[in-house]
mmCIF file of C-alpha atoms in Angstrom:
data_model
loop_
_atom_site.group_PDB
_atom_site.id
_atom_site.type_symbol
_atom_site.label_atom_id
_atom_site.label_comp_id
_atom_site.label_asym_id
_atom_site.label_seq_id
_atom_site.Cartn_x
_atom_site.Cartn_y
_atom_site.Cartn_z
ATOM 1 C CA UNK A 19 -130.741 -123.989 95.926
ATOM 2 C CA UNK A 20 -130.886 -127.240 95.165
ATOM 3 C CA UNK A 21 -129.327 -129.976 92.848
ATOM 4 C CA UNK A 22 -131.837 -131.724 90.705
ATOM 5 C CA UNK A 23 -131.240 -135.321 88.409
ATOM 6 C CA UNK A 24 -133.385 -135.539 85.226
ATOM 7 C CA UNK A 25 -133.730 -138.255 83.279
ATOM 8 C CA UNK A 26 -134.181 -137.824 79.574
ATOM 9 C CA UNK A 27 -137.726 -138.649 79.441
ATOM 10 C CA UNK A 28 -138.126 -135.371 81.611
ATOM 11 C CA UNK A 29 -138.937 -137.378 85.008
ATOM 12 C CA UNK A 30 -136.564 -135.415 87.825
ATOM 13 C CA UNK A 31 -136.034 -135.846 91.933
ATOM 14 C CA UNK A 32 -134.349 -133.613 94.110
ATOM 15 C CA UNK A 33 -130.421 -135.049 95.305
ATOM 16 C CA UNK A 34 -130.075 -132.352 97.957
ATOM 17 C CA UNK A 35 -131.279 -128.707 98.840
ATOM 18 C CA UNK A 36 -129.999 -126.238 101.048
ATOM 19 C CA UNK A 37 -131.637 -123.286 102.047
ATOM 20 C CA UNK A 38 -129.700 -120.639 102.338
ATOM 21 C CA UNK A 39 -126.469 -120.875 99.929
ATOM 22 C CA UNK A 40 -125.540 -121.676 95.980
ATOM 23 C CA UNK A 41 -124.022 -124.339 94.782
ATOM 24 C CA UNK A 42 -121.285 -123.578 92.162
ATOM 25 C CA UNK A 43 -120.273 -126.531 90.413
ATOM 26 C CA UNK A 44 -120.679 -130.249 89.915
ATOM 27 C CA UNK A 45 -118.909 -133.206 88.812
ATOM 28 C CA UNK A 46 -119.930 -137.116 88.690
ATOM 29 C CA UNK A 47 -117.638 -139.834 88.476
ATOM 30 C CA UNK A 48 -117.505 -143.336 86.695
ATOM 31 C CA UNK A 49 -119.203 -144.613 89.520
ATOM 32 C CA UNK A 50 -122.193 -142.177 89.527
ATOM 33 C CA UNK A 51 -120.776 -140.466 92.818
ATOM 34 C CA UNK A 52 -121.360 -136.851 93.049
ATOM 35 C CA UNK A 53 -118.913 -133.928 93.582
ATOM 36 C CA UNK A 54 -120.152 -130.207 94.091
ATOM 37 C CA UNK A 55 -119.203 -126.777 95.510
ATOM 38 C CA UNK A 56 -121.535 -124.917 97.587
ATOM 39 C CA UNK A 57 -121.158 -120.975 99.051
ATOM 40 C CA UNK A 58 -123.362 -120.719 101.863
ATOM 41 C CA UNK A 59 -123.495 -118.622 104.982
ATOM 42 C CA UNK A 60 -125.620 -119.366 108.265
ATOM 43 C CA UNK A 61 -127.588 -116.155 110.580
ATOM 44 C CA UNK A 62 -126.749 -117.351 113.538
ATOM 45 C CA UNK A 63 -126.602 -114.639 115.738
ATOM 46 C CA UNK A 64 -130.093 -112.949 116.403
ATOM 47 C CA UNK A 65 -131.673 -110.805 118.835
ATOM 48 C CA UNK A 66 -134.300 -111.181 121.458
ATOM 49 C CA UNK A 67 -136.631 -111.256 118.976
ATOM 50 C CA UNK A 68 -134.913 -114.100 117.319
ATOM 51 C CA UNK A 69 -134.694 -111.635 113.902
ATOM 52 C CA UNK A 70 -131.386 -111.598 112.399
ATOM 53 C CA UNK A 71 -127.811 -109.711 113.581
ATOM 54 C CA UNK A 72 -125.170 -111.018 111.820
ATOM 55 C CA UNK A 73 -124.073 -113.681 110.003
ATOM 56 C CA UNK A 74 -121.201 -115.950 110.189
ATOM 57 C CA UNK A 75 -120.069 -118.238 108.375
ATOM 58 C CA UNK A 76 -118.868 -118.142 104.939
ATOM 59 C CA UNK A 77 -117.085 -114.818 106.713
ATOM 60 C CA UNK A 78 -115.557 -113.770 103.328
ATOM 61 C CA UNK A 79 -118.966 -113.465 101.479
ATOM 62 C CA UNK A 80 -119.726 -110.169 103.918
ATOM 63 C CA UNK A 81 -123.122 -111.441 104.901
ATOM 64 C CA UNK A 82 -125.843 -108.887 106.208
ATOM 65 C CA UNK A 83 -128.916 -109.337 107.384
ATOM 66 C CA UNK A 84 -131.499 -107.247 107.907
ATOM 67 C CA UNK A 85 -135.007 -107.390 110.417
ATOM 68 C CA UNK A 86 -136.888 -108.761 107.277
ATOM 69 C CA UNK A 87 -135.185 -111.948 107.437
ATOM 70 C CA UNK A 88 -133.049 -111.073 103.920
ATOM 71 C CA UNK A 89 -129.182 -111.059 103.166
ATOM 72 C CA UNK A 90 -127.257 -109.699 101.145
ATOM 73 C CA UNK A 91 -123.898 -110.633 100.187
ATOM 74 C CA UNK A 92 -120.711 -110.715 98.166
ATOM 75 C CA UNK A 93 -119.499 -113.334 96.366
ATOM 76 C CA UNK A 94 -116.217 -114.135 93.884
ATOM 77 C CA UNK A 95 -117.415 -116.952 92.311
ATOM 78 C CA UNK A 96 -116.812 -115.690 88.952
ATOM 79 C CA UNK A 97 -113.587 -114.045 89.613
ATOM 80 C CA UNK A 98 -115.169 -110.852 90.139
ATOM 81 C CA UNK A 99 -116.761 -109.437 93.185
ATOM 82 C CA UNK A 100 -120.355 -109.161 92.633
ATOM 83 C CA UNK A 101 -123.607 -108.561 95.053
ATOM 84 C CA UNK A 102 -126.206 -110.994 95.696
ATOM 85 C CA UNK A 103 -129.462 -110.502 97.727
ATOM 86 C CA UNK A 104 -131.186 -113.510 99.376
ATOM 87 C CA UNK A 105 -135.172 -113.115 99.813
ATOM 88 C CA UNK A 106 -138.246 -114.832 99.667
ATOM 89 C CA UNK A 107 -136.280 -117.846 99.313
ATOM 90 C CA UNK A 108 -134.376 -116.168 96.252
ATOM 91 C CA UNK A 109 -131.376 -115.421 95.055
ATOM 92 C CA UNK A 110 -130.861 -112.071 92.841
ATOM 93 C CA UNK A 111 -127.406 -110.704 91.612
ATOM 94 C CA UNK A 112 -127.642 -107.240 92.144
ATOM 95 C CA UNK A 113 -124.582 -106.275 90.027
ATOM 96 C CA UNK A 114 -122.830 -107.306 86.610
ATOM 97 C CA UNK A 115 -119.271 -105.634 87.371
ATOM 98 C CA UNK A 116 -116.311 -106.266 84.842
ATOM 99 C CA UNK A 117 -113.287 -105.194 86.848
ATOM 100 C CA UNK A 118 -111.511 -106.779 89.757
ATOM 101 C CA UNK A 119 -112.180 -104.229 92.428
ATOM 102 C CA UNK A 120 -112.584 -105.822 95.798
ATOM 103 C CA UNK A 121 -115.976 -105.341 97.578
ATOM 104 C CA UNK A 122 -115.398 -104.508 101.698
ATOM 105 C CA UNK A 123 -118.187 -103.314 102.610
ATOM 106 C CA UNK A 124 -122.281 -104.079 102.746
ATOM 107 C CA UNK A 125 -124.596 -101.627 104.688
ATOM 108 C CA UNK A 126 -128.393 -101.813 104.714
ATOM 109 C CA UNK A 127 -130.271 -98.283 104.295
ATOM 110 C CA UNK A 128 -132.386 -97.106 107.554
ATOM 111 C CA UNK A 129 -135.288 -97.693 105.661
ATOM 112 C CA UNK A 130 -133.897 -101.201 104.145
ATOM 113 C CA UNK A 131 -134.861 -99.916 100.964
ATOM 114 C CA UNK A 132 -130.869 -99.482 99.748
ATOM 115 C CA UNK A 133 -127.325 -100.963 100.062
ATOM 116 C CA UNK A 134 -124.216 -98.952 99.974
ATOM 117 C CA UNK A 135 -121.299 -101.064 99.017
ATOM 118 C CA UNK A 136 -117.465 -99.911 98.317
ATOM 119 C CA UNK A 137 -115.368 -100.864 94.819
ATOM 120 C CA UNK A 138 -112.135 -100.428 96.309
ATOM 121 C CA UNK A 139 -112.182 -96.697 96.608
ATOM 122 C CA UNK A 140 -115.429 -95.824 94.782
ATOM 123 C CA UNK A 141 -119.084 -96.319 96.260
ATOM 124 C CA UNK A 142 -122.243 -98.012 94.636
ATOM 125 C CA UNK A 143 -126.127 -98.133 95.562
ATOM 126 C CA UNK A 144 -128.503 -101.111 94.779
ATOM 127 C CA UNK A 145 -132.204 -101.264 95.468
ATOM 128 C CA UNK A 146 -133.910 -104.664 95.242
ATOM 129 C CA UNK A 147 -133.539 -105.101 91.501
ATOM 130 C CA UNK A 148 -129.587 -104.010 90.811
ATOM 131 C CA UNK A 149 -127.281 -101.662 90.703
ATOM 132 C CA UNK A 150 -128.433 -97.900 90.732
ATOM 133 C CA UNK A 151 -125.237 -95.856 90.738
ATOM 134 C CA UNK A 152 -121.578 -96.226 91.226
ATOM 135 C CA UNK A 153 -119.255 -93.016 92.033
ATOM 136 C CA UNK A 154 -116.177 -91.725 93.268
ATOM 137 C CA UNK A 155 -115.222 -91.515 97.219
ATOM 138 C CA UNK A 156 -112.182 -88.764 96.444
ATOM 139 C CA UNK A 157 -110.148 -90.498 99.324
ATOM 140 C CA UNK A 158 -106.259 -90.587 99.408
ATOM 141 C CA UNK A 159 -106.285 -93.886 101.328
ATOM 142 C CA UNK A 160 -107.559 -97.412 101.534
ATOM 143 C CA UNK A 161 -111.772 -96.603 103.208
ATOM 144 C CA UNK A 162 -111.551 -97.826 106.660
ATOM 145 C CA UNK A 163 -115.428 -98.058 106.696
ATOM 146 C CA UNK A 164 -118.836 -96.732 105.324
ATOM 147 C CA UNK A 165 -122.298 -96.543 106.524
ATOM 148 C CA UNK A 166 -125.482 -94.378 105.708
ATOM 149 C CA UNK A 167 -126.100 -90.718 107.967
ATOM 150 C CA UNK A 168 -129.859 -90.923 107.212
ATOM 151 C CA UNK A 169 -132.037 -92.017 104.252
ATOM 152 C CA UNK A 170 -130.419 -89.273 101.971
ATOM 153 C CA UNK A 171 -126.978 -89.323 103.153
ATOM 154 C CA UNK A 172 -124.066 -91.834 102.873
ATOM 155 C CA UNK A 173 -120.455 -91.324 104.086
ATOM 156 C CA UNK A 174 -117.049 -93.037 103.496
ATOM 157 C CA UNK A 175 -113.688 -92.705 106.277
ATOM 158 C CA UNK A 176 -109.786 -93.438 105.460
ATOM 159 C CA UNK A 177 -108.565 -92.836 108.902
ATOM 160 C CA UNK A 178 -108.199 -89.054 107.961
ATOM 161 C CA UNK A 179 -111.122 -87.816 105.996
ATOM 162 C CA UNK A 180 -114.950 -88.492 106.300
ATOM 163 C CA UNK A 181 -116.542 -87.644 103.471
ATOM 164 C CA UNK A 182 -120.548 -87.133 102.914
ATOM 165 C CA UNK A 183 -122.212 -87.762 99.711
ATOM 166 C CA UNK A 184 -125.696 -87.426 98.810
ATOM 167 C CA UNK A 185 -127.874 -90.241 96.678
ATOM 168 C CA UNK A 186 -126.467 -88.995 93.093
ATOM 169 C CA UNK A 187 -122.694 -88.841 94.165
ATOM 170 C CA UNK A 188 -122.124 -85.880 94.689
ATOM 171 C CA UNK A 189 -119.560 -84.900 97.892
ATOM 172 C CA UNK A 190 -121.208 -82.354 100.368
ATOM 173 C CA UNK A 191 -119.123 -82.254 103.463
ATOM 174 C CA UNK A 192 -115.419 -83.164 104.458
ATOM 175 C CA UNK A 193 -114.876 -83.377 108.131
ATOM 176 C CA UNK A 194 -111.030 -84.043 108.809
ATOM 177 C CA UNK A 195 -110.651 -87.009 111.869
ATOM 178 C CA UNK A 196 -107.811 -88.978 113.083
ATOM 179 C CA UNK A 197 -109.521 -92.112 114.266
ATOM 180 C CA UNK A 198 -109.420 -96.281 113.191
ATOM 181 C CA UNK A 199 -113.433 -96.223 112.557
ATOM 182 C CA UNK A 200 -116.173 -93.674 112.454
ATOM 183 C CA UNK A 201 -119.591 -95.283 112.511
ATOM 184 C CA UNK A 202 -123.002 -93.362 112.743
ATOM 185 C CA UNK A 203 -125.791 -94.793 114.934
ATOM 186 C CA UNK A 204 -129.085 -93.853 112.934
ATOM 187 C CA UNK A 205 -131.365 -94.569 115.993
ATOM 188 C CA UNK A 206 -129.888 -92.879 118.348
ATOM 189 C CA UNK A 207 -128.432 -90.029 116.240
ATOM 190 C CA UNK A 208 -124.643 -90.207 117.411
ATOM 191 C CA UNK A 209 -121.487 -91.447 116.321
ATOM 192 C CA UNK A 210 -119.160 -94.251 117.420
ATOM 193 C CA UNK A 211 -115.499 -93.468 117.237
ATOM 194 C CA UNK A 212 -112.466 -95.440 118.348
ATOM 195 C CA UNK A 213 -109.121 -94.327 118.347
ATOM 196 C CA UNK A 214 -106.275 -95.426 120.417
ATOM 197 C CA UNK A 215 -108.339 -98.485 121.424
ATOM 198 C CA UNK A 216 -110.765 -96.401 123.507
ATOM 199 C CA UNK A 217 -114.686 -96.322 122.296
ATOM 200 C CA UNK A 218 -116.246 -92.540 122.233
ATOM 201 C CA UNK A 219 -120.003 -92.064 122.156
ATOM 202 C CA UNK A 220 -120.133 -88.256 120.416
ATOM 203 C CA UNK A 221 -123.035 -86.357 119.785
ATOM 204 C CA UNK A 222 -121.195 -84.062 117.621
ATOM 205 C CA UNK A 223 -117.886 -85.046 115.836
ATOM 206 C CA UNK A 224 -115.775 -82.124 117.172
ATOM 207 C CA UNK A 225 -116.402 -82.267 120.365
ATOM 208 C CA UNK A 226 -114.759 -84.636 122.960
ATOM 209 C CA UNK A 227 -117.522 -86.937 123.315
ATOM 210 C CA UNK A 228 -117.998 -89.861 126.242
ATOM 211 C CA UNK A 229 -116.096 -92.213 127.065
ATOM 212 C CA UNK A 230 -117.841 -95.728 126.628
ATOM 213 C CA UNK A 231 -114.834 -98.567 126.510
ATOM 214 C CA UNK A 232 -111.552 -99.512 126.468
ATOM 215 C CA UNK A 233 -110.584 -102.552 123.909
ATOM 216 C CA UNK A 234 -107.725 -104.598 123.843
ATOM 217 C CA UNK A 235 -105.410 -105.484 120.841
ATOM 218 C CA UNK A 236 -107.302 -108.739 120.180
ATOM 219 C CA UNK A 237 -110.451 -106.763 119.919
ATOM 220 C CA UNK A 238 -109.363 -104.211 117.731
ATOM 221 C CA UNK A 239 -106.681 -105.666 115.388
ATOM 222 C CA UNK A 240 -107.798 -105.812 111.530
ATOM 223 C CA UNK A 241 -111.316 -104.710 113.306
ATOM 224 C CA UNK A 242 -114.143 -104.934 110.491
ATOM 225 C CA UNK A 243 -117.727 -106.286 109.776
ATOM 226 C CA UNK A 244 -119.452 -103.890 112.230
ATOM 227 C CA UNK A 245 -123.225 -103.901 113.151
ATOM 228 C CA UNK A 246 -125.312 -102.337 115.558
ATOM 229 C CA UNK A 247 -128.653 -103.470 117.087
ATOM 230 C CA UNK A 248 -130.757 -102.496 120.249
ATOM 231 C CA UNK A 249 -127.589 -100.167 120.956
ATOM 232 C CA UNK A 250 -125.310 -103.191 120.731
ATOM 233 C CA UNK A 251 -122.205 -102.837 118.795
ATOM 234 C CA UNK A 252 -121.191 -106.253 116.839
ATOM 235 C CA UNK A 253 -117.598 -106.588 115.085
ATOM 236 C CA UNK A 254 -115.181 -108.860 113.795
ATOM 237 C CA UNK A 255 -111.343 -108.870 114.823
ATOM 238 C CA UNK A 256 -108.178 -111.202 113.529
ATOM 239 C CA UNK A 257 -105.650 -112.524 116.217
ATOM 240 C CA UNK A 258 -103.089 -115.151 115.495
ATOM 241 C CA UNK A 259 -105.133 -116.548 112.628
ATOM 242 C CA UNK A 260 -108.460 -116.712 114.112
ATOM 243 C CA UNK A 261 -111.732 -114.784 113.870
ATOM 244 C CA UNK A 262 -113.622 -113.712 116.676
ATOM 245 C CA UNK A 263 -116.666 -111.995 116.517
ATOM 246 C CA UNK A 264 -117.686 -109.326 119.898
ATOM 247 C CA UNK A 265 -120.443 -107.932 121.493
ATOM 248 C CA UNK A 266 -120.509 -104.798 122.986
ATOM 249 C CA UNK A 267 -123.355 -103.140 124.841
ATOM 250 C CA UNK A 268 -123.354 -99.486 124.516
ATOM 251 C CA UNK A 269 -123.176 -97.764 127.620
ATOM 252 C CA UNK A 270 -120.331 -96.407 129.781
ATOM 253 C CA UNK A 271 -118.618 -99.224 131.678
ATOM 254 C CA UNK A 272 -119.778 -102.065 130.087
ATOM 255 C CA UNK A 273 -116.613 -104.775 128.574
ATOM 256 C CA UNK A 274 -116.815 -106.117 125.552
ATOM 257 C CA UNK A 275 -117.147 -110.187 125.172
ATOM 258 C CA UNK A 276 -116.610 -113.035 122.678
ATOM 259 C CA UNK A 277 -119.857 -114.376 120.726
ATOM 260 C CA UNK A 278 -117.705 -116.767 118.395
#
């Protein structure tokens, strides 16, 4: 977090610090001037309680934060999509990955004890130390999003098929859904689904479910990055080469608005 002279007797002094980010490189001129990278990202978005909701800047790196103050998130500074948790004022690389699959997708367990991440069309869990398993999703298409069912339970959605897995890989259920995102709300046991542009609260996945919003084509175009907190939906859209991040409280006739 920081970048440190030494001189070759062993004295050192801090040049800078940041504290929340890497710095990647560095260069110094003939003049003794300074050049150096830095990835950082900035929770600026928070709840009543002032604890973290989501994160963004450094939009590319997927920063998530969770109520304990920690993010995790993805970085390509070696080429390769890898994972990185930041906690106590640490940084740990959770994986060591030698292809270039693309990482979409960071979700914290209930618990906060796990993160389910994507590799392109497979699926990988990390506790607090690295990487604990990487599988298969079995989908035909590109996942439109993932998220955890309970402690014990993760799922993955194309736009067709939601598959269920349980913590060692295996696939347990295949529900078949037309929709642009599935997302399960742990707390208060219901899913989110939006298809057509319209926003259904539902219970139970085959049947019709309420009505909560209608959202425009700003709101929903290239729609990704979703969170939910004190039954708040959060997401990020694309329009005419901008990012806008929206807030949506959950219940029926509320509008969704711009936080950034």
């Amino acid at each position: 977090h920081a970048l440190v002279a030494t001189h070759l007797d062993g004295r050192q002094y801090e040049v800078y610090q940041t504290a929340q980010g890497l710095f990647t490189n560095v260069s110094i001129d003939q003049q003794g001037d300074i050049y150096t990278a830095i990835e950082s990202w900035q929770v600026n978005i928070r709840d009543k309680d002032q604890l973290p909701i989501f994160s963004t800047s450094s939009i590319d790196y997927l920063p998530v934060s969770n109520r304990l103050g920690e993010t995790a998130f993805m970085s390509r500074r070696s080429g390769v999509c890898e994972v990185y948790l930041h906690a106590d004022n640490q940084v740990v690389r959770l994986s060591h990955h030698k292809g270039y699959e693309y990482v979409q997708f960071l979700e914290w367990r209930p618990d906060l004890s796990m993160l389910l991440s994507n590799r392109d069309l497979d699926l990988a869990l990390y506790d607090r130390q690295g990487q604990v398993l990487q599988f298969t999703t079995e989908l035909n298409e590109k996942i439109r999003n993932i998220g955890w069912y309970n402690n014990n339970t993760v799922y993955a959605f194309d736009g067709q098929q939601l598959h269920f897995y349980n913590l060692q890989g295996h696939l347990i259920n295949t529900i078949h859904l037309d929709a642009q995102f599935v997302y399960f709300d742990a707390q208060a046991k219901r899913w989110l689904r939006l298809k057509n542009r319209i926003l259904y609260s539902q219970v139970d996945l085959n049947s019709t479910g309420t009505e909560l919003a209608k959202l425009t084509t700003q709101q929903t175009n290239l729609l990704h990055n979703i969170r939910l907190k004190n039954n708040t939906l959060y997401w990020q859209s694309s329009w005419s080469k901008q990012d806008y991040i929206w807030r949506l409280p959950l219940e029926a006739g509320q509008e969704a608005n711009i936080v950034k």
